[in-house]
Short mmCIF file of C-alpha atoms (C1' of nucleotides) in Angstrom, two decimals:
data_model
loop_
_atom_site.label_atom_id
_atom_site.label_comp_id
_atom_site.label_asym_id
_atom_site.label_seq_id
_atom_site.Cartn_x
_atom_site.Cartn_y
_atom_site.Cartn_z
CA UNK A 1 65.34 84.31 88.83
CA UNK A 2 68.97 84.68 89.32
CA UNK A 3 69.26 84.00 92.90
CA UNK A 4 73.01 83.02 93.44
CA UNK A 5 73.68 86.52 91.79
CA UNK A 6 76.28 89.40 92.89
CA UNK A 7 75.09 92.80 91.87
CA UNK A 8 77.78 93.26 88.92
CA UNK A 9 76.32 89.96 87.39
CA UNK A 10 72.70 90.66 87.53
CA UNK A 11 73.91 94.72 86.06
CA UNK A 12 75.06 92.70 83.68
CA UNK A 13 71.91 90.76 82.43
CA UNK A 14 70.08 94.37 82.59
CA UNK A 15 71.81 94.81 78.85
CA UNK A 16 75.45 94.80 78.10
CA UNK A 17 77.42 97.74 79.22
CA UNK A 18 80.48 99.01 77.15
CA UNK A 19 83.13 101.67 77.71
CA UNK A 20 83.53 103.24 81.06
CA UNK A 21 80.73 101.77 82.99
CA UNK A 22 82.02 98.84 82.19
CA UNK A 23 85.58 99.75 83.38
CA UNK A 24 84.39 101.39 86.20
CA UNK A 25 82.78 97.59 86.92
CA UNK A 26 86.12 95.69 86.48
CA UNK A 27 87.84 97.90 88.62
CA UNK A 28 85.54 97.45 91.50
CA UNK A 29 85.68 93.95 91.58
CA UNK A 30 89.69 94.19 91.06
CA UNK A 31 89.41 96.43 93.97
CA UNK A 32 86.97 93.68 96.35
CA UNK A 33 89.21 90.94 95.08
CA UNK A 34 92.51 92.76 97.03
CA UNK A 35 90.93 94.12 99.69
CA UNK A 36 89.65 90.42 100.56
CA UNK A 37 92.46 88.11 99.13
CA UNK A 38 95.03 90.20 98.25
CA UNK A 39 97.27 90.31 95.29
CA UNK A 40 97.81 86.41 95.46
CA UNK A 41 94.00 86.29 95.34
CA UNK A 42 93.21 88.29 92.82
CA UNK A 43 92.85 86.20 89.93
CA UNK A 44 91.74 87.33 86.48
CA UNK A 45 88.77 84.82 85.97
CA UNK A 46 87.44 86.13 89.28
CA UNK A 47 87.54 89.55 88.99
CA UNK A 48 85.91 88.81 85.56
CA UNK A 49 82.96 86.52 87.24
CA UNK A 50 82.69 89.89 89.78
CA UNK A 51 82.13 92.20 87.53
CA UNK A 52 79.81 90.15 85.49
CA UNK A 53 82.06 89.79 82.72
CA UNK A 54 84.92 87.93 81.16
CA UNK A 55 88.58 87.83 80.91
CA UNK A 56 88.63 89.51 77.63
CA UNK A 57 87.05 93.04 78.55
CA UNK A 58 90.03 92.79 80.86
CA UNK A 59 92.54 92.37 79.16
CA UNK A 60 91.49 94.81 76.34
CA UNK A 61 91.91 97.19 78.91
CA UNK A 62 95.14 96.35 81.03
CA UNK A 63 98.06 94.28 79.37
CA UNK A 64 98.58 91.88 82.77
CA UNK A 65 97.40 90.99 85.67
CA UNK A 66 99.77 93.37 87.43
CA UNK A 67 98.51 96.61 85.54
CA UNK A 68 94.88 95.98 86.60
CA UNK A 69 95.88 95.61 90.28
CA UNK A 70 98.33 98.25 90.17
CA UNK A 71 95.08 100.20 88.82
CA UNK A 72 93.14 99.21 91.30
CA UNK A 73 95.04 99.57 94.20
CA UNK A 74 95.45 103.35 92.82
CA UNK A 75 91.46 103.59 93.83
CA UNK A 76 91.83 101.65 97.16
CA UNK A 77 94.77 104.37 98.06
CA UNK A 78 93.90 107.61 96.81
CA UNK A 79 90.68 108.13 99.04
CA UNK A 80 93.02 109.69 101.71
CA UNK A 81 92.09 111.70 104.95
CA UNK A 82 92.90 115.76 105.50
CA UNK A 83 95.51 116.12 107.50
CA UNK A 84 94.28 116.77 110.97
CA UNK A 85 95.03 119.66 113.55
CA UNK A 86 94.49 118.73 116.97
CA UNK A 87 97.21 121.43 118.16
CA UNK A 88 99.18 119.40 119.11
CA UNK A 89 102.06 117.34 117.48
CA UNK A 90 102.53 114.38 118.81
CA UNK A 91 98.67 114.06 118.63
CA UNK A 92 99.03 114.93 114.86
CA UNK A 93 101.59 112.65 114.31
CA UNK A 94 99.94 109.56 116.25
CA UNK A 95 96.84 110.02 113.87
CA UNK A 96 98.34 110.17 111.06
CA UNK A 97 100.25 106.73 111.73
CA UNK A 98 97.07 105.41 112.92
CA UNK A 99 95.01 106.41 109.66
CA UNK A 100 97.97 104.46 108.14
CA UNK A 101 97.83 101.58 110.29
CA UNK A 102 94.04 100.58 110.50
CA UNK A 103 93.15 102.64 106.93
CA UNK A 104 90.44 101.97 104.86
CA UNK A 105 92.72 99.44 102.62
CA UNK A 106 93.10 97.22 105.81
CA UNK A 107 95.12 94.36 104.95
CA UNK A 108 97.60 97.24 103.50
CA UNK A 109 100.57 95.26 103.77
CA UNK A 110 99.54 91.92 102.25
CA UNK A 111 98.51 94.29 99.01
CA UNK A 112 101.32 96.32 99.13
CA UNK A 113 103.91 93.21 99.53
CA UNK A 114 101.84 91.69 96.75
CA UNK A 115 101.88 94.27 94.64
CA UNK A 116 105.85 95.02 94.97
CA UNK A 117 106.72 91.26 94.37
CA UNK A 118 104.46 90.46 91.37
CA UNK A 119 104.96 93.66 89.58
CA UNK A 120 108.80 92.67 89.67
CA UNK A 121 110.77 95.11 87.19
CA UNK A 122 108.46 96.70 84.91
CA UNK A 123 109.31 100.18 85.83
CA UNK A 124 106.05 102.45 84.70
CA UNK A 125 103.86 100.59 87.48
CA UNK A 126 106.74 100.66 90.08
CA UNK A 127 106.60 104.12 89.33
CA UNK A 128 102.85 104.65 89.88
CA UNK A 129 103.12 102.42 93.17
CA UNK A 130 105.95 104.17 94.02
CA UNK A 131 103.84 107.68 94.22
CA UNK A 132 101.46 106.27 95.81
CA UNK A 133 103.25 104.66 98.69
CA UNK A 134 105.74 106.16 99.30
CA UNK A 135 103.80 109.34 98.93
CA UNK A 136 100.31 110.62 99.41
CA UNK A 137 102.32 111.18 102.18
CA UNK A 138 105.69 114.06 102.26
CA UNK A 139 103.09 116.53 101.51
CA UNK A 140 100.70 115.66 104.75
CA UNK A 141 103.61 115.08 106.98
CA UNK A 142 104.72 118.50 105.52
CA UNK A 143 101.83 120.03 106.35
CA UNK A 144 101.58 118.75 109.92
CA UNK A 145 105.13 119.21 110.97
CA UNK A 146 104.86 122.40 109.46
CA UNK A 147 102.18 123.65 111.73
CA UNK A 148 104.31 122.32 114.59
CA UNK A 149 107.21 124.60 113.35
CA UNK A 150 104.73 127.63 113.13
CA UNK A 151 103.97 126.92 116.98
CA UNK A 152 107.01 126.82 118.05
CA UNK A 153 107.26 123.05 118.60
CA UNK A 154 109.94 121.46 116.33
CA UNK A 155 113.15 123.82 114.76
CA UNK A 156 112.47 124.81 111.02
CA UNK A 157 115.34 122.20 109.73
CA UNK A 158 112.68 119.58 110.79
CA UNK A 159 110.96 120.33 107.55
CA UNK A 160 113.13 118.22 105.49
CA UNK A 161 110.88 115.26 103.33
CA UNK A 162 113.35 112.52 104.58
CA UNK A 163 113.19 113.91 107.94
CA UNK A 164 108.83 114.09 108.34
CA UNK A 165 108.43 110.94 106.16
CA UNK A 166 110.51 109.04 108.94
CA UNK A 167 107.69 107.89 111.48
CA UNK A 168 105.42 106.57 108.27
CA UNK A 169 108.63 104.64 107.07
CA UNK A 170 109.51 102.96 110.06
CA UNK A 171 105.81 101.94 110.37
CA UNK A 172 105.79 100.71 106.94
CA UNK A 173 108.77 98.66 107.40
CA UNK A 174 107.59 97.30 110.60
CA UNK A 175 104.20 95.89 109.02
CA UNK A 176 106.37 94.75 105.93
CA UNK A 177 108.87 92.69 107.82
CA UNK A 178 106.70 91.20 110.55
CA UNK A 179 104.02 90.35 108.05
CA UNK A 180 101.49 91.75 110.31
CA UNK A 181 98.19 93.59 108.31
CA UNK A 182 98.42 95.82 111.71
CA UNK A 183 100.70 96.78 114.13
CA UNK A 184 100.14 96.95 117.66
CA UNK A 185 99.50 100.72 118.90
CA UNK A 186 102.34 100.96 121.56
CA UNK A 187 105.01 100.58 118.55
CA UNK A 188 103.51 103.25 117.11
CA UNK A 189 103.58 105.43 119.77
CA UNK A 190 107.11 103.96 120.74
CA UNK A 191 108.35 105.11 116.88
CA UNK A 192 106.49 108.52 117.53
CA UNK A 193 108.08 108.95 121.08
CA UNK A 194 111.76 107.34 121.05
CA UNK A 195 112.09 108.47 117.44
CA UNK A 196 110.16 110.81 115.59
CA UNK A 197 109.52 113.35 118.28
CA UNK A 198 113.48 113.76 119.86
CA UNK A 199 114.34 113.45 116.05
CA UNK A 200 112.49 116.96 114.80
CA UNK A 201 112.84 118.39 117.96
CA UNK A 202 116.49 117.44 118.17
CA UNK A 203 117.84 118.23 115.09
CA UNK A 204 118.98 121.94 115.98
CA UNK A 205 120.44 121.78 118.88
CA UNK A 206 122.78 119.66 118.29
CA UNK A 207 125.25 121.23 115.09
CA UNK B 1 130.57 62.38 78.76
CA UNK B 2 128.49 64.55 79.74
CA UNK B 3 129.52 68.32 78.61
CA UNK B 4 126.07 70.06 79.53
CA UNK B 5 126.10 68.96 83.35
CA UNK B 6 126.42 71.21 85.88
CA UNK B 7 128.18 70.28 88.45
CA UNK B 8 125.68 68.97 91.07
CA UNK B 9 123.70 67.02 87.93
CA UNK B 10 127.68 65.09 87.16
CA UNK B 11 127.97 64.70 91.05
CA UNK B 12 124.74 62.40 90.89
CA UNK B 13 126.05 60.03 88.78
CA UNK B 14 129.36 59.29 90.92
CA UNK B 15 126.00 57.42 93.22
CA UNK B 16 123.64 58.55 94.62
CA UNK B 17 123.19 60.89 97.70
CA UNK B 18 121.31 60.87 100.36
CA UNK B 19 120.38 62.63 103.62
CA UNK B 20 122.17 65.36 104.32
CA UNK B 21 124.27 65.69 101.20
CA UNK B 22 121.26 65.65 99.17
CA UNK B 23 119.44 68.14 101.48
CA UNK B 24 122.92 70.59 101.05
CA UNK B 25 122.80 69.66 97.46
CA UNK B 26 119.19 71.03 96.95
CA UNK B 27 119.47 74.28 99.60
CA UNK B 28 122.20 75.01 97.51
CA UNK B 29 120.60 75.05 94.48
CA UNK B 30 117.58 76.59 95.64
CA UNK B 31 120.26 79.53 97.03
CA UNK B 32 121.78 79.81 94.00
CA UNK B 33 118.46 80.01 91.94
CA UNK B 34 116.83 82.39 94.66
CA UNK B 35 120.02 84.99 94.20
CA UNK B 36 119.81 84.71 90.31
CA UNK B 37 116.50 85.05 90.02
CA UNK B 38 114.74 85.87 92.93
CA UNK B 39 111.93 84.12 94.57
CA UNK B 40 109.82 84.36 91.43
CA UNK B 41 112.37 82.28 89.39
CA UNK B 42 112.46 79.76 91.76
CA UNK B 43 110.71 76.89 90.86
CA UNK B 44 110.48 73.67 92.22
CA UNK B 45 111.56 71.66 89.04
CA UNK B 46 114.25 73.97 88.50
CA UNK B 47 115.77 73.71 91.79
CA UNK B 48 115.90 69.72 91.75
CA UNK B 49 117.42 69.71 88.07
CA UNK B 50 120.08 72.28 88.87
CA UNK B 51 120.36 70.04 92.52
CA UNK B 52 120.55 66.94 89.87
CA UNK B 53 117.43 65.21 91.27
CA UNK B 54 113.76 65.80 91.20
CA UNK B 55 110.84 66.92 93.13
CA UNK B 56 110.25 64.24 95.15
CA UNK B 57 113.33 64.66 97.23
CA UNK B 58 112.52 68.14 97.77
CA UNK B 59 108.66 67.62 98.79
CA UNK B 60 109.92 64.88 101.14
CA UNK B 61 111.88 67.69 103.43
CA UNK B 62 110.26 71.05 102.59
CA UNK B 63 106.31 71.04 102.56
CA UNK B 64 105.91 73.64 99.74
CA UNK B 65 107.97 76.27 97.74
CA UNK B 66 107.71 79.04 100.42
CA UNK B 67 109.55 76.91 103.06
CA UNK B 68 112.28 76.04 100.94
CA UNK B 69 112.57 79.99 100.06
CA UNK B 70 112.88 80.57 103.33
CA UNK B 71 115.27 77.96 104.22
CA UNK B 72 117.16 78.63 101.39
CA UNK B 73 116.92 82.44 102.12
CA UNK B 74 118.71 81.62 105.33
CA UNK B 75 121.74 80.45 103.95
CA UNK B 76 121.71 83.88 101.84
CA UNK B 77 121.27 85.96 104.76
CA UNK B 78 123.51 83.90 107.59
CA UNK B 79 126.85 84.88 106.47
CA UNK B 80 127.41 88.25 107.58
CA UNK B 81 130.30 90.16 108.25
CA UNK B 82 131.68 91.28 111.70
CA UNK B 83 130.40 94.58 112.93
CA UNK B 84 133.32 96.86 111.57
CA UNK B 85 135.46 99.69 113.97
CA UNK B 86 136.64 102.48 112.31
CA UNK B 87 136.89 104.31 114.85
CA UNK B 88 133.95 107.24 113.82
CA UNK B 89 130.60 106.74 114.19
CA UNK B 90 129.96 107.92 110.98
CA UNK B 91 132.21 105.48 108.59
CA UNK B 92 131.03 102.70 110.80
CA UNK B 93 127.09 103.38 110.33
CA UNK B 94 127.75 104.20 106.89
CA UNK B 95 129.67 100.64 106.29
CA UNK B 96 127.35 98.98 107.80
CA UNK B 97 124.86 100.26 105.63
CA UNK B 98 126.24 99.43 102.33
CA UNK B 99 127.37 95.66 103.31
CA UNK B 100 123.29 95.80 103.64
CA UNK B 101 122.93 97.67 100.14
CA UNK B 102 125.26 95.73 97.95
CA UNK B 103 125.27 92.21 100.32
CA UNK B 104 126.69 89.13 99.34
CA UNK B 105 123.42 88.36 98.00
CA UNK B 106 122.99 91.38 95.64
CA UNK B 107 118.72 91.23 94.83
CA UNK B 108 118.28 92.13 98.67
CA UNK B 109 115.14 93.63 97.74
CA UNK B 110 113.73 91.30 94.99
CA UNK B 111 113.75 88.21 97.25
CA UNK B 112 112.86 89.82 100.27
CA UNK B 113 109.83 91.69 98.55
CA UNK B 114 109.05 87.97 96.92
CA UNK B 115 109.67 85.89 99.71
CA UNK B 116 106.93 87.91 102.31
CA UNK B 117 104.45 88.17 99.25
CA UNK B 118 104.54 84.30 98.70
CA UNK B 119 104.27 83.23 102.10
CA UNK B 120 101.37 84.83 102.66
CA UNK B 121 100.42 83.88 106.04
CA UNK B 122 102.01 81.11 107.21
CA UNK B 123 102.98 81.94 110.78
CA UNK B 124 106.50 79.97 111.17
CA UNK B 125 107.70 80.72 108.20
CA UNK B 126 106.84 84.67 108.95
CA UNK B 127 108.66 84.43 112.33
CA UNK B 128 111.77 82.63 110.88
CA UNK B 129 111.72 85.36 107.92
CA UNK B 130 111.33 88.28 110.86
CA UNK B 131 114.34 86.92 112.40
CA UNK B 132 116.54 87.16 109.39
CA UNK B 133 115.57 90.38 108.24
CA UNK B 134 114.68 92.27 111.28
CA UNK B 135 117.65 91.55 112.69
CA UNK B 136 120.40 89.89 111.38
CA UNK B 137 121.18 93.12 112.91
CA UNK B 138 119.88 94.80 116.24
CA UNK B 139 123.09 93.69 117.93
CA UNK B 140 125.43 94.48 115.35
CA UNK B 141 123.80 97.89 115.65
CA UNK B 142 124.11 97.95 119.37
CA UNK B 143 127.78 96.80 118.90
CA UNK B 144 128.48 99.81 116.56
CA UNK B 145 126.82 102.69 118.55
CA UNK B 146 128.04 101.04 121.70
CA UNK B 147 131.50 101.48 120.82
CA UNK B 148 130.48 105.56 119.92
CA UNK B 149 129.02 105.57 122.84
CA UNK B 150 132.17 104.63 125.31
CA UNK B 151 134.05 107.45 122.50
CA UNK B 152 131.30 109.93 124.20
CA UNK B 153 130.10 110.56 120.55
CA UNK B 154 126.33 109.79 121.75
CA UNK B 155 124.88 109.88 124.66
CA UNK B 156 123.86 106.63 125.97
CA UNK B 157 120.16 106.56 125.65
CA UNK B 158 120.79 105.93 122.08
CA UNK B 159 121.10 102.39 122.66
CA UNK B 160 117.44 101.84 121.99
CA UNK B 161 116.62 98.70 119.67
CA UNK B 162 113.96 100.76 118.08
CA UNK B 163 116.68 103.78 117.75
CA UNK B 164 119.89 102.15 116.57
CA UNK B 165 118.25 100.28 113.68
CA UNK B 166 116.49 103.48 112.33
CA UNK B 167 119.15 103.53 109.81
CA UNK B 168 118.76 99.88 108.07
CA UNK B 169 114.75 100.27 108.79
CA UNK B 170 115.05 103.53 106.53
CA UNK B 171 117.42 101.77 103.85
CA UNK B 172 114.88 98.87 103.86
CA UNK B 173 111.85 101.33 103.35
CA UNK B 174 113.81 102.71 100.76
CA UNK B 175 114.28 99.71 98.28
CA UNK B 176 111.16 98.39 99.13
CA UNK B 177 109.05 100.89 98.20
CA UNK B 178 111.42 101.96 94.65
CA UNK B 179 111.61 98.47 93.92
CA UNK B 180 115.12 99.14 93.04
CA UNK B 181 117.65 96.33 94.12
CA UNK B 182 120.25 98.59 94.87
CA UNK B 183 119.80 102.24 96.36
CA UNK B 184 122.40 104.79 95.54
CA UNK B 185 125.00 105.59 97.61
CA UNK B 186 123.94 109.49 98.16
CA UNK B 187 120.81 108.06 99.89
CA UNK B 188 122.67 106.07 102.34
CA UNK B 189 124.31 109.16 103.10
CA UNK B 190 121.39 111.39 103.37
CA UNK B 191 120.00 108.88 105.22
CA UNK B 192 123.05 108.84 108.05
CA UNK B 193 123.75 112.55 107.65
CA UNK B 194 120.21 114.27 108.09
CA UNK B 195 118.47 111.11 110.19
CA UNK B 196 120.13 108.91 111.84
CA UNK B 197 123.28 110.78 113.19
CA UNK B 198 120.66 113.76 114.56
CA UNK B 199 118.89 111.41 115.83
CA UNK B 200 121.56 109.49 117.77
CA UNK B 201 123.41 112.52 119.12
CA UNK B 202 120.06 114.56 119.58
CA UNK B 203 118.60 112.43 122.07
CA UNK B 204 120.15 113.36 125.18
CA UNK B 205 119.38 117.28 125.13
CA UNK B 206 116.38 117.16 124.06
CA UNK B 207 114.73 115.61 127.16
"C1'" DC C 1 68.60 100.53 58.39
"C1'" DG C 2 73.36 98.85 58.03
"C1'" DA C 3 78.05 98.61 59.30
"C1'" DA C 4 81.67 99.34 62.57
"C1'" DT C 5 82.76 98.56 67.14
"C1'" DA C 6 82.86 96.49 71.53
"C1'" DA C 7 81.18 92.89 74.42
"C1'" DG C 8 80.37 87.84 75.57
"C1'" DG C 9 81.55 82.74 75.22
"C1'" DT C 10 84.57 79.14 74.87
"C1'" DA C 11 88.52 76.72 74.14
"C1'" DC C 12 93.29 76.14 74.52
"C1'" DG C 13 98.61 76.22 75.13
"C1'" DA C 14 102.09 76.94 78.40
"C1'" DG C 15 103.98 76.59 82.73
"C1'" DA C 16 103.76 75.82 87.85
"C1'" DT C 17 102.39 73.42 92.16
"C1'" DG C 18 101.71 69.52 94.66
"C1'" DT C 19 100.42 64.35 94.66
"C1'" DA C 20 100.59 59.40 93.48
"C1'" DC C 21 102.72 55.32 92.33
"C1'" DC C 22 106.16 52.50 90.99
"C1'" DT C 23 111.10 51.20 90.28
"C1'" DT C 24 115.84 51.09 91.85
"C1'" DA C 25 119.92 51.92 94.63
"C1'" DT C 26 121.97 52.02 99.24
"C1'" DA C 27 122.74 50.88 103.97
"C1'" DA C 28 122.01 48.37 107.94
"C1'" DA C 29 120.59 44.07 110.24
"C1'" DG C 30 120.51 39.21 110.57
"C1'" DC D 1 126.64 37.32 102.34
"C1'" DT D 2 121.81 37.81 102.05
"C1'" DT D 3 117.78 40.01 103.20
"C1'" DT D 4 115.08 43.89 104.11
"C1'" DA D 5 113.77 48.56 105.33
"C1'" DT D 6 114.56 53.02 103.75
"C1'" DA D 7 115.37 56.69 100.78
"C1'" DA D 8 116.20 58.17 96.11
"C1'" DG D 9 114.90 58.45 91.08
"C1'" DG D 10 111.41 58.55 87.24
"C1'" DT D 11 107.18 59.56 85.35
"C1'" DA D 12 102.69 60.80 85.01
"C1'" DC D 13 98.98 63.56 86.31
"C1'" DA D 14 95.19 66.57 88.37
"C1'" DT D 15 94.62 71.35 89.11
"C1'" DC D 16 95.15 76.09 88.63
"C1'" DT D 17 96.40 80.36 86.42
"C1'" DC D 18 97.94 83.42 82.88
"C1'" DG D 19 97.51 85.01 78.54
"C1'" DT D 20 95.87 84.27 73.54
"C1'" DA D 21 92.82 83.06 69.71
"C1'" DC D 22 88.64 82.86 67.40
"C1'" DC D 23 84.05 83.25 66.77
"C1'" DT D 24 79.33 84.95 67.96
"C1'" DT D 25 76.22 88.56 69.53
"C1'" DA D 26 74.63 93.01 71.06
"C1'" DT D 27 74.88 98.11 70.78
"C1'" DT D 28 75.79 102.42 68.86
"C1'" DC D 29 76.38 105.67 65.22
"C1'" DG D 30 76.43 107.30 60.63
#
DNA sequence: CGAATAAGGTACGAGATGTACCTTATAAAG
DNA sequence: CTTTATAAGGTACATCTCGTACCTTATTCG
């Protein structure tokens, strides 16, 4: 009967939901809307026609359109791999950057440029981004390095958080300033080799 | 006669201008408007009042808002300093770094952060904007750690592209991801003192 | 069952982009 | 000097989006 439906809209017509299903609905479809169009696609009226609803539920819920995808793009991020231990470091390290590169957010950069520019200065969401960028990450390059320092494979001053952080930066800056959604694999593994590697191995040898 | 006018608005009435003093008269205006308030403050009916004409001229040279960012952005970013020689790696990297930080145009961050979110995807304007930012700089980097190279205070297979810009790759990480303009000076420093000098002099003995 | 609460529907003001169309000044050619 | 092509100015407008207002309707809870 409703054959031009999405799922959220005909959920909808099964009786009206309230409170956190509801949410839970808006979020999703703030969620789709940035994976597929990014920040600049994300529109309020949309996300409202996705999850079967309207602009009001929304914006009950989140002041601006920045909040909601700042919320959203907290559930596209957080769903983050254990850190893997192949023995090896520089295998470690390469799938780590690779999880980054191709993640399950794909067009990572395009959301995360987005997000940065439309958010502009209100400080509590450039906080939350903030954590979430530029971390879910010290404490998994922490724990990979830190294996490598067990076996003997990088000095113990490696195991500084602006020192393992170092090969995730570079790669973030590389996809942020080319405007690629995905870097090639051989800059990768050129950050990993000419950088990241003689960098933690390096550092104690030479003071 | 006319006490409000800013000066390009009172330069249109002494005739009217055309070509390129019109096209200076606008980039100028849009530079002006992108430095005080950033890409999202620029708009297009702004930027032809404060240029003391109106959209049309602008739409005649520039197809859309991004491209006259971006053109605009250039003249921001163009006028750069020589490579400075102190004489110590160190002061010279460290320099270098905050002419970067605290540039002559000041909300580094903001407009870069705005300019790659609004264009989006359009190719040219992505390559011209890579240009700029990416390097404004590989070979004043190369300059810099060329000259602490012939001083013997690295060894020479520092002068890597991918290696000698580590440092403005890290700053640019940096205020990207804090969404703070400026970063604060013991950053930079950590930055030099626990990355990029290791990495530079820690090279050679490694391999 | 009845009232408080939360959801849906619709309309609208403000502000921006990009387009259309016409008028007017300037410069170059005859 | 006059004519004419070109480029600038002026204005209006269609479209889109954000965010707000106001009212109606369904659901839940006392």
């Amino acid at each position: 009967m409703y054959p031009l439906m999405v799922s959220e809209e005909a959920a909808a017509k099964r009786g009206r939901r309230r409170g956190a299903e509801l949410e839970s609905a808006i979020l999703r479809a703030a969620q789709e809307e940035l994976a597929e169009s990014g920040y600049a696609g994300l529109t309020m009226d949309r996300v409202a026609r996705r999850a079967g609803t309207n602009k009001n539920a929304i914006y009950r819920r989140w002041p601006n359109r920045a909040a909601l995808a700042v919320a959203a793009y907290r559930r596209l991020a957080t769903d983050r791999l254990p850190p893997p231990d192949t023995g090896e470091l520089r295998e470690d390290v390469l799938t780590l950057l690779r999880g980054v590169n191709c993640g399950p957010s794909s067009p990572q950069a395009e959301i995360l440029r987005g997000l940065l520019a439309g958010i502009g200065d209100e400080p509590e969401l450039l906080a939350q981004l903030h954590e979430l960028a530029a971390e879910g990450g010290a404490g998994v390059w922490l724990t990979v390095v830190g294996r490598a320092v067990a076996r003997g494979e990088a000095p113990p001053e490696a195991l500084h958080p602006r020192v393992v952080t170092v090969a995730v930066a570079l790669l973030r800056n590389e996809y942020i300033t080319r405007g690629l959604s995905t870097v090639p694999d051989g800059v990768l593994v050129e950050i990993v080799d000419e950088v990241y590697l003689p960098l933690l191995r390096g550092r104690a040898p030479v003071r």
